[in-house]
Short mmCIF file of C-alpha atoms and ligand atoms in Angstrom, two decimals:
data_model
loop_
_atom_site.label_atom_id
_atom_site.label_comp_id
_atom_site.label_asym_id
_atom_site.label_seq_id
_atom_site.Cartn_x
_atom_site.Cartn_y
_atom_site.Cartn_z
CA MET L 30 0.00 0.00 0.00
CA ASN L 31 2.80 2.42 0.86
CA GLN L 32 4.29 2.03 -2.58
CA ILE L 33 1.02 2.88 -4.33
CA PHE L 34 0.63 5.85 -2.02
CA LEU L 35 4.08 7.17 -2.89
CA GLU L 36 3.33 6.85 -6.59
CA GLN L 37 -0.18 8.30 -6.32
CA PRO L 38 -0.26 10.52 -3.25
CA GLY L 39 -3.79 11.72 -4.02
CA LYS L 40 -5.16 8.19 -3.99
CA TYR L 41 -5.74 7.84 -0.26
CA SER L 42 -6.82 11.31 0.75
CA ARG L 43 -8.16 14.58 -0.55
CA THR L 44 -8.12 18.10 0.83
CA GLU L 45 -11.60 19.64 1.06
CA THR L 46 -12.16 23.23 0.02
CA CYS L 47 -15.89 23.31 0.78
CA CYS L 48 -17.80 22.72 4.01
CA ARG L 49 -18.77 19.09 4.62
CA SER L 50 -22.23 20.18 5.75
CA CYS L 51 -23.44 23.28 3.88
CA GLY L 52 -21.00 23.27 0.94
CA GLY L 53 -19.89 26.85 1.71
CA ASN L 54 -16.46 27.76 0.38
CA SER L 55 -15.26 30.17 3.07
CA LEU L 56 -13.61 27.67 5.44
CA GLU L 57 -11.33 29.39 7.93
CA PRO L 58 -8.45 27.21 9.24
CA PHE L 59 -7.59 27.89 12.91
CA LEU L 60 -5.39 24.98 14.01
CA ASP L 61 -2.61 23.09 12.25
CA LEU L 62 -1.43 19.90 14.01
CA GLY L 63 1.07 19.14 11.26
CA SER L 64 1.18 15.99 9.18
CA THR L 65 0.47 12.96 11.36
CA PRO L 66 0.11 9.19 10.84
CA LEU L 67 -3.32 7.59 11.14
CA ALA L 68 -4.15 7.36 14.84
CA ASP L 69 -5.69 3.88 14.85
CA ARG L 70 -3.27 2.33 12.37
CA LEU L 71 -1.23 0.40 14.90
CA LEU L 72 1.97 -1.09 13.56
CA THR L 73 3.26 -4.63 13.63
CA GLN L 74 6.95 -5.34 14.18
CA GLU L 75 7.51 -5.64 10.40
CA MET L 76 5.71 -2.37 9.68
CA LEU L 77 8.18 -0.51 11.91
CA GLU L 78 10.69 -0.75 9.08
CA GLU L 79 8.32 0.67 6.46
CA LEU L 80 7.72 4.29 5.64
CA GLU L 81 4.64 5.46 7.52
CA LEU L 82 1.91 7.39 5.75
CA THR L 83 1.19 10.79 7.22
CA PHE L 84 -1.64 13.16 6.31
CA PRO L 85 -2.15 16.86 7.10
CA LEU L 86 -4.28 17.61 10.15
CA VAL L 87 -5.72 21.11 9.79
CA VAL L 88 -8.92 22.23 11.54
CA ALA L 89 -11.24 24.88 10.08
CA PHE L 90 -14.44 26.75 10.91
CA CYS L 91 -17.26 27.28 8.42
CA PRO L 92 -18.72 30.77 8.85
CA ASP L 93 -21.81 29.75 6.86
CA CYS L 94 -23.08 26.93 9.11
CA SER L 95 -20.67 27.04 12.11
CA LEU L 96 -19.34 23.52 11.53
CA VAL L 97 -15.80 22.83 12.74
CA GLN L 98 -14.07 20.23 10.58
CA ILE L 99 -10.70 18.97 9.38
CA LEU L 100 -9.75 19.62 5.78
CA GLU L 101 -8.27 16.24 4.90
CA THR L 102 -10.49 13.26 4.07
CA VAL L 103 -8.62 9.96 4.22
CA ALA L 104 -10.24 7.08 2.30
CA PRO L 105 -12.46 5.09 4.72
CA GLU L 106 -11.10 1.82 3.33
CA ILE L 107 -7.79 2.76 4.94
CA LEU L 108 -9.14 4.30 8.11
CA PHE L 109 -11.51 1.46 8.96
CA ALA L 110 -9.68 -1.49 7.48
CA ASP L 111 -9.99 -5.03 8.84
CA ALA L 112 -7.28 -4.35 11.40
CA TYR L 113 -9.33 -1.52 12.97
CA PRO L 114 -8.45 -2.06 16.60
CA TYR L 115 -11.23 -0.25 18.45
CA TYR L 116 -13.56 -2.51 20.42
CA SER L 117 -16.13 -0.71 22.56
CA SER L 118 -16.52 -3.50 25.09
CA PHE L 119 -13.14 -2.92 26.77
CA SER L 120 -14.53 -0.18 28.98
CA PRO L 121 -16.94 -1.21 31.76
CA ALA L 122 -17.94 2.47 32.15
CA LEU L 123 -18.91 2.65 28.47
CA MET L 124 -20.81 -0.63 28.77
CA GLU L 125 -22.79 0.74 31.70
CA HIS L 126 -23.40 4.04 29.91
CA SER L 127 -24.73 2.14 26.87
CA ARG L 128 -26.90 -0.18 28.90
CA ALA L 129 -28.58 2.76 30.63
CA ASN L 130 -29.13 4.39 27.23
CA ALA L 131 -30.82 1.26 25.81
CA LEU L 132 -32.98 0.71 28.88
CA ALA L 133 -34.14 4.34 28.77
CA GLN L 134 -35.29 3.99 25.14
CA LEU L 135 -36.94 0.62 25.86
CA GLU L 136 -38.95 2.24 28.62
CA GLU L 137 -39.79 5.54 26.94
CA ARG L 138 -40.70 4.01 23.56
CA LYS L 139 -42.33 0.87 25.00
CA LEU L 140 -40.30 -1.31 22.65
CA GLY L 141 -41.15 -4.99 22.23
CA PRO L 142 -40.89 -8.01 19.90
CA SER L 143 -42.50 -6.12 16.99
CA SER L 144 -40.15 -3.11 17.23
CA LEU L 145 -36.89 -2.62 15.37
CA VAL L 146 -33.75 -0.98 16.72
CA VAL L 147 -30.90 -0.24 14.33
CA GLU L 148 -27.43 0.89 15.30
CA LEU L 149 -25.06 2.59 12.88
CA ALA L 150 -21.45 1.72 13.72
CA SER L 151 -22.62 -0.99 16.09
CA ASN L 152 -19.02 -2.13 16.68
CA ASP L 153 -18.89 -5.33 18.75
CA GLY L 154 -22.56 -5.23 19.75
CA TYR L 155 -21.84 -3.45 23.07
CA LEU L 156 -25.13 -1.47 22.89
CA LEU L 157 -27.56 -3.66 20.92
CA ARG L 158 -26.95 -6.65 23.19
CA ASN L 159 -29.10 -4.88 25.79
CA TYR L 160 -32.08 -4.88 23.41
CA VAL L 161 -31.46 -8.51 22.42
CA GLU L 162 -31.61 -9.44 26.11
CA ASN L 163 -35.01 -7.75 26.24
CA CYS L 164 -36.35 -9.56 23.14
CA VAL L 165 -36.35 -6.48 20.89
CA PRO L 166 -35.28 -7.20 17.27
CA VAL L 167 -32.11 -5.36 16.30
CA MET L 168 -29.77 -4.90 13.36
CA GLY L 169 -26.23 -3.63 13.68
CA ILE L 170 -24.46 -2.00 10.75
CA ASP L 171 -20.68 -1.67 10.86
CA PRO L 172 -18.00 -1.77 8.16
CA ALA L 173 -15.20 -3.11 10.39
CA ASP L 174 -15.36 -6.89 10.07
CA GLY L 175 -13.46 -7.79 13.26
CA PRO L 176 -15.88 -6.00 15.60
CA ALA L 177 -18.88 -7.07 13.44
CA ALA L 178 -17.88 -10.74 13.81
CA ALA L 179 -17.54 -10.26 17.58
CA ALA L 180 -21.08 -8.81 17.65
CA ARG L 181 -22.56 -11.79 15.79
CA LYS L 182 -20.83 -14.11 18.21
CA ILE L 183 -22.79 -12.62 21.12
CA GLY L 184 -26.07 -12.84 19.21
CA VAL L 185 -26.26 -9.35 17.72
CA PRO L 186 -27.11 -9.64 13.99
CA THR L 187 -24.80 -7.30 12.10
CA LEU L 188 -24.42 -6.25 8.47
CA CYS L 189 -20.79 -5.52 7.64
CA GLU L 190 -21.40 -2.43 5.46
CA PHE L 191 -20.84 1.31 5.29
CA PHE L 192 -24.09 3.18 5.99
CA THR L 193 -24.88 5.37 2.98
CA GLU L 194 -28.04 6.91 1.57
CA GLU L 195 -28.40 4.08 -1.01
CA PHE L 196 -27.80 1.43 1.62
CA ALA L 197 -30.48 3.08 3.77
CA ALA L 198 -33.05 2.97 0.95
CA ASP L 199 -32.39 -0.75 0.36
CA PHE L 200 -32.46 -1.45 4.06
CA ALA L 201 -35.84 0.25 4.54
CA GLU L 202 -37.22 -1.91 1.69
CA SER L 203 -35.84 -5.20 2.93
CA HIS L 204 -35.96 -4.83 6.72
CA GLY L 205 -38.56 -2.11 7.28
CA ARG L 206 -38.09 1.14 9.13
CA ALA L 207 -36.79 1.52 12.65
CA ASP L 208 -38.39 2.70 15.87
CA VAL L 209 -35.01 3.68 17.25
CA VAL L 210 -31.79 4.37 15.37
CA HIS L 211 -28.64 4.65 17.46
CA GLY L 212 -25.44 6.15 16.16
CA ASN L 213 -22.70 6.74 18.73
CA ASN L 214 -19.45 8.38 17.76
CA VAL L 215 -20.05 7.79 14.08
CA LEU L 216 -21.42 11.00 12.53
CA ALA L 217 -18.06 12.73 12.85
CA HIS L 218 -16.41 9.78 11.11
CA VAL L 219 -18.33 9.77 7.83
CA SER L 220 -17.12 11.76 4.87
CA ASP L 221 -20.54 12.04 3.22
CA THR L 222 -22.08 13.89 6.16
CA ASN L 223 -25.27 14.81 4.29
CA GLY L 224 -25.70 11.35 2.77
CA PHE L 225 -25.45 9.80 6.23
CA VAL L 226 -28.12 12.08 7.69
CA ALA L 227 -30.34 11.60 4.62
CA GLY L 228 -29.94 7.85 5.22
CA ILE L 229 -31.13 8.22 8.81
CA ALA L 230 -34.24 10.01 7.52
CA LYS L 231 -34.87 7.07 5.18
CA ILE L 232 -34.75 4.30 7.79
CA LEU L 233 -36.70 6.06 10.54
CA LYS L 234 -40.42 5.43 11.07
CA PRO L 235 -42.49 8.65 11.15
CA THR L 236 -42.85 8.03 14.90
CA GLY L 237 -39.25 6.87 15.30
CA VAL L 238 -36.32 8.57 16.98
CA ALA L 239 -32.61 8.69 16.24
CA VAL L 240 -30.53 8.84 19.42
CA ILE L 241 -27.10 10.02 18.44
CA GLU L 242 -24.00 10.70 20.51
CA MET L 243 -20.91 12.61 19.56
CA PRO L 244 -18.12 14.49 21.34
CA TYR L 245 -19.15 18.09 21.98
CA LEU L 246 -17.10 20.93 20.56
CA LEU L 247 -17.40 23.20 23.60
CA PRO L 248 -15.46 21.03 26.11
CA LEU L 249 -12.95 20.20 23.39
CA ILE L 250 -12.12 23.89 23.14
CA GLU L 251 -12.52 24.78 26.82
CA HIS L 252 -10.44 21.86 28.14
CA ILE L 253 -7.91 21.88 25.27
CA GLU L 254 -8.82 18.31 24.26
CA PHE L 255 -6.94 18.81 21.00
CA ASP L 256 -5.80 15.18 21.02
CA THR L 257 -9.36 14.08 20.13
CA ILE L 258 -8.59 15.58 16.73
CA TYR L 259 -7.38 12.96 14.26
CA HIS L 260 -8.23 11.87 10.74
CA GLU L 261 -11.11 9.60 11.76
CA HIS L 262 -12.89 12.60 13.21
CA LEU L 263 -13.84 14.79 10.29
CA CYS L 264 -16.29 17.02 12.20
CA TYR L 265 -16.42 18.57 15.71
CA PHE L 266 -20.04 19.45 16.43
CA SER L 267 -21.76 22.30 18.18
CA LEU L 268 -25.53 22.04 18.60
CA THR L 269 -25.87 24.99 16.23
CA ALA L 270 -24.09 23.14 13.42
CA LEU L 271 -26.03 19.92 14.13
CA ASP L 272 -29.37 21.72 14.04
CA LYS L 273 -28.65 23.14 10.58
CA LEU L 274 -27.40 19.79 9.29
CA PHE L 275 -30.44 17.78 10.40
CA ARG L 276 -33.03 20.38 9.38
CA ARG L 277 -31.61 20.22 5.85
CA HIS L 278 -32.89 16.62 5.73
CA GLY L 279 -36.28 17.16 7.35
CA LEU L 280 -35.17 15.97 10.77
CA PHE L 281 -35.52 17.95 13.98
CA LEU L 282 -33.31 18.09 17.02
CA ASN L 283 -36.00 17.91 19.65
CA ARG L 284 -33.99 17.11 22.76
CA VAL L 285 -30.36 17.22 23.87
CA GLU L 286 -28.51 15.84 26.88
CA GLU L 287 -24.95 16.62 27.93
CA LEU L 288 -22.83 13.60 28.84
CA SER L 289 -19.42 13.40 30.49
CA ILE L 290 -18.24 10.46 28.34
CA HIS L 291 -15.26 10.94 25.98
CA GLY L 292 -14.29 14.24 27.59
CA GLY L 293 -17.78 15.71 27.11
CA SER L 294 -20.41 14.56 24.62
CA LEU L 295 -23.90 15.37 23.38
CA ARG L 296 -26.77 12.91 23.04
CA ILE L 297 -29.29 14.31 20.61
CA PHE L 298 -32.82 13.02 19.98
CA VAL L 299 -33.78 13.56 16.37
CA GLU L 300 -37.28 13.02 14.97
CA PRO L 301 -39.11 13.52 11.67
CA SER L 302 -41.56 15.94 13.30
CA GLU L 303 -40.74 19.17 15.08
CA ARG L 304 -41.42 19.47 18.83
CA VAL L 305 -38.30 21.16 20.12
CA GLU L 306 -37.83 20.90 23.89
CA GLN L 307 -36.38 23.51 26.24
CA SER L 308 -33.05 21.65 26.46
CA VAL L 309 -32.37 22.44 22.79
CA ILE L 310 -33.66 26.00 22.91
CA ARG L 311 -31.48 26.73 25.95
CA MET L 312 -28.31 25.20 24.51
CA LEU L 313 -28.66 26.96 21.16
CA ALA L 314 -29.12 30.26 23.00
CA HIS L 315 -26.06 29.55 25.15
CA GLU L 316 -23.89 28.78 22.12
CA ARG L 317 -24.98 32.05 20.54
CA ALA L 318 -24.34 33.97 23.75
CA ILE L 319 -20.76 32.69 24.12
CA GLY L 320 -20.05 33.02 20.39
CA LEU L 321 -19.50 29.33 19.60
CA ASP L 322 -21.08 30.10 16.21
CA GLN L 323 -18.39 32.69 15.39
CA ALA L 324 -14.84 32.23 14.03
CA SER L 325 -13.46 34.56 16.71
CA PHE L 326 -14.27 31.92 19.36
CA PHE L 327 -11.48 29.75 17.95
CA ALA L 328 -8.85 32.45 17.42
CA GLU L 329 -6.87 31.69 20.59
CA PHE L 330 -7.14 27.92 20.43
CA SER L 331 -3.97 27.29 18.48
CA SER L 332 -1.79 29.16 20.97
CA ARG L 333 -3.47 27.36 23.91
CA VAL L 334 -2.72 24.00 22.27
CA ASP L 335 0.86 25.05 21.67
CA ALA L 336 1.23 26.16 25.30
CA LEU L 337 -0.05 22.77 26.51
CA ARG L 338 2.47 21.02 24.27
CA LYS L 339 5.34 23.11 25.63
CA GLU L 340 4.26 22.47 29.23
CA LEU L 341 4.02 18.70 28.73
CA VAL L 342 7.30 18.46 26.81
CA ALA L 343 9.08 20.51 29.51
CA LEU L 344 7.61 18.37 32.31
CA ILE L 345 8.71 15.15 30.63
CA ALA L 346 12.16 16.53 29.83
CA ASP L 347 12.53 17.56 33.47
CA LEU L 348 11.53 14.12 34.77
CA LYS L 349 13.91 12.44 32.34
CA ALA L 350 16.74 14.79 33.35
CA LYS L 351 16.17 13.68 36.95
CA GLY L 352 16.63 10.07 35.86
CA HIS L 353 12.97 8.98 36.08
CA SER L 354 11.45 6.35 33.82
CA ILE L 355 8.17 7.09 32.06
CA ALA L 356 5.52 4.84 30.47
CA ALA L 357 2.06 5.67 29.12
CA TYR L 358 -1.48 4.32 29.62
CA GLY L 359 -3.91 3.82 26.72
CA ALA L 360 -3.02 3.02 23.12
CA ALA L 361 -5.93 5.30 22.29
CA ALA L 362 -6.34 7.10 19.00
CA LYS L 363 -6.13 10.34 20.95
CA GLY L 364 -2.85 9.09 22.39
CA ALA L 365 -1.38 9.01 18.90
CA THR L 366 -2.24 12.68 18.35
CA MET L 367 -0.83 13.62 21.76
CA LEU L 368 2.46 11.76 21.24
CA ASN L 369 2.99 12.83 17.66
CA TYR L 370 2.06 16.46 18.09
CA CYS L 371 4.30 16.71 21.17
CA GLY L 372 7.11 14.82 19.45
CA LEU L 373 7.25 12.19 22.20
CA ASP L 374 8.69 8.79 21.31
CA ARG L 375 10.70 5.89 22.71
CA SER L 376 13.54 8.19 23.71
CA GLN L 377 11.29 9.56 26.50
CA ILE L 378 8.55 6.98 26.96
CA ASP L 379 9.44 3.31 27.28
CA PHE L 380 6.12 1.66 26.46
CA VAL L 381 2.35 2.07 26.60
CA VAL L 382 -0.12 -0.34 28.21
CA ASP L 383 -3.65 -1.10 27.07
CA ARG L 384 -6.26 -3.64 28.08
CA ASN L 385 -7.39 -4.24 24.49
CA VAL L 386 -5.74 -7.55 23.54
CA ASN L 387 -6.04 -6.60 19.85
CA LYS L 388 -3.68 -3.68 20.47
CA GLN L 389 -1.15 -5.53 22.63
CA GLY L 390 1.99 -6.63 20.77
CA LYS L 391 1.64 -3.79 18.28
CA PHE L 392 3.22 -0.33 18.23
CA MET L 393 1.80 3.19 18.36
CA PRO L 394 1.78 5.00 14.99
CA GLY L 395 4.56 7.54 14.62
CA ALA L 396 5.89 7.31 18.17
CA HIS L 397 6.48 3.53 17.84
CA LEU L 398 5.92 2.80 21.54
CA PRO L 399 5.37 -0.93 22.08
CA ILE L 400 1.91 -1.77 23.47
CA LEU L 401 1.93 -4.07 26.49
CA GLU L 402 -0.72 -5.39 28.86
CA PRO L 403 -1.60 -3.21 31.91
CA GLU L 404 0.11 -5.65 34.29
CA ALA L 405 3.42 -4.34 32.88
CA LEU L 406 3.05 -1.26 35.10
CA ALA L 407 3.22 -3.21 38.35
CA GLU L 408 5.98 -5.44 36.92
CA ARG L 409 8.26 -2.85 35.33
CA LYS L 410 7.47 -0.08 37.79
CA PRO L 411 7.99 3.05 35.67
CA ASP L 412 8.25 6.13 37.92
CA TYR L 413 5.58 8.01 35.93
CA VAL L 414 2.76 7.05 33.59
CA LEU L 415 1.44 9.53 31.04
CA MET L 416 -2.34 9.06 30.95
CA LEU L 417 -3.16 9.10 27.25
CA ALA L 418 -6.68 7.72 27.92
CA TRP L 419 -7.38 10.65 30.26
CA ASN L 420 -11.12 10.35 29.58
CA PHE L 421 -11.07 7.11 31.59
CA ALA L 422 -8.59 8.38 34.20
CA ASP L 423 -10.79 7.67 37.24
CA GLU L 424 -11.60 4.15 36.10
CA ILE L 425 -7.98 3.38 35.23
CA ILE L 426 -6.50 4.88 38.40
CA ALA L 427 -8.95 2.83 40.47
CA GLN L 428 -7.64 -0.33 38.72
CA GLN L 429 -4.03 0.67 39.22
CA GLN L 430 -3.93 0.88 43.00
CA ALA L 431 -1.11 -1.67 43.15
CA TYR L 432 1.07 0.49 40.90
CA LEU L 433 0.25 3.63 42.92
CA ALA L 434 0.93 1.82 46.19
CA GLN L 435 4.45 1.10 44.90
CA GLY L 436 4.98 4.86 44.57
CA GLY L 437 3.95 5.16 40.91
CA GLN L 438 2.50 8.46 39.66
CA PHE L 439 0.26 9.46 36.76
CA ILE L 440 0.65 12.49 34.52
CA ILE L 441 -2.72 13.75 33.28
CA PRO L 442 -2.03 15.87 30.17
CA VAL L 443 -5.26 17.86 29.70
CA PRO L 444 -6.43 20.57 30.23
CA HIS L 445 -2.99 21.29 31.78
CA PRO L 446 -0.36 18.67 32.58
CA ARG L 447 -0.55 17.67 36.27
CA ILE L 448 0.78 14.85 38.39
CA VAL L 449 -1.52 12.55 40.38
CA ALA L 450 0.06 10.36 43.02
P1 JHZ D 503 -10.76 5.55 24.03
C1 JHZ D 503 -12.10 5.99 20.32
O1 JHZ D 503 -11.05 6.90 20.48
C2 JHZ D 503 -12.17 5.54 18.90
P2 JHZ D 503 -9.83 6.58 21.45
C3 JHZ D 503 -13.08 6.30 18.03
N1 JHZ D 503 -12.34 6.92 16.97
C4 JHZ D 503 -13.86 7.40 18.67
O2 JHZ D 503 -14.56 8.08 17.97
C5 JHZ D 503 -13.71 7.70 20.09
O3 JHZ D 503 -13.28 6.57 20.81
C6 JHZ D 503 -14.93 8.28 20.70
C7 JHZ D 503 -7.97 1.39 26.84
N2 JHZ D 503 -8.43 1.13 28.21
O4 JHZ D 503 -11.80 4.53 23.95
C8 JHZ D 503 -8.97 1.03 25.77
C9 JHZ D 503 -7.66 0.33 28.99
O5 JHZ D 503 -6.62 -0.16 28.57
O6 JHZ D 503 -10.94 6.59 25.03
C10 JHZ D 503 -8.61 1.99 24.65
O7 JHZ D 503 -7.58 1.44 23.84
N3 JHZ D 503 -8.08 0.12 30.27
C11 JHZ D 503 -14.05 5.29 17.47
O8 JHZ D 503 -9.12 5.37 20.94
C12 JHZ D 503 -8.06 3.21 25.39
O9 JHZ D 503 -7.72 2.77 26.70
C13 JHZ D 503 -9.21 0.67 30.78
O10 JHZ D 503 -9.53 0.45 31.95
O11 JHZ D 503 -9.03 7.81 21.64
C14 JHZ D 503 -9.09 4.29 25.52
O12 JHZ D 503 -9.35 4.83 24.29
C15 JHZ D 503 -9.99 1.50 29.92
C16 JHZ D 503 -11.25 2.15 30.43
C17 JHZ D 503 -9.56 1.72 28.64
O13 JHZ D 503 -10.65 6.31 22.75
ZN1 ZN D 504 -20.80 25.02 6.44
#
């Protein structure tokens, strides 16, 4: 693949000049994270010798519809190939979060054996399994075949496909329309943003609801969560931008909830008829009041990101100068952005641990840290551990009491690097 890429550099990515949502051509770049490797493309031992593909990572604001987005679109066949390592079920907190979500819809919508629940990007069946347990028919749709096979194994029927507008039309014909459509952390990943939303409109019953979660732009900016920016995430949504996007396809954002997951997320409830609740009216007004719908809101972000980088690099250099050893926790996609943007590699950080067995034995893109199992912390006793999966810090620190009891310490990088002992 690398050879083809070198010969035809345009083959695997393209740089957008128009907004992914409204098509406007006045995109205003406000952050440049350089050219970075793909965050979830973990390397095998042999791949360490090969040239690694890197793609520009530039973030822009659309003054026409307020959507924040990256300019580069990497071909999904590369981003979500069969080796895609992300399995939702490795986090008990996420499992619990998803279970509560499913049970709430079951209750509110009075779902039963004649209902249909569809999930877009159903991964390993972590969410739909809760409906299956309650005898509600489901269908998962996910293009990554590893996770899709894992879902089928636990009894969650799954179609291994990309969800597009055409697919949606066929699906509605063959399977009928859905009472509930879930889509968690997927809307930001699709390059045909409008086609995806049009597809949701096609598979939803007139009385149905789409319950969609995505990281929220406001905490990303406020807490300098710049590491959640990588090529898989094409869009970074405010409610204002979402409202415009869905209305374009005859769908209405009727309710919104703020969630703490993934550093701060939104759960939106989208329906084919308009009955907008106070939660949406209030949040839209708040975004307007603070200027989240204006380019000026993002003007300072680049220098805040740069300041964080300098602080973290200085802290790590200082610890190294004092002779301390440092490891990292979480072979997360966001970890790849953090390491690569900060220029951290094996010369400062010895290894990274992760509970996902599909990641263990591989190496982080760019930084080339080897990925080991979490037990390596208690065994190898690094003096400090950089928490790359900071969004699960509480859960992980609770599991790592043995390491802490030995005198180990964690470095939490965002919103400002700090040490937790
Ligand atoms: P995690 C993922 O991003 C992938 P990532 C994706 N691109 C997306 O959109 C966002 O989520 C929302 C490990 N871990 O999930 C598991 C432990 O080892 O925050 C993960 O590899 N022990 C689809 O990859 C990593 O940490 C634990 O106890 O940035 C966390 O990565 C726990 C809780 C996690 O996101
Ligand atoms: Zn736009």
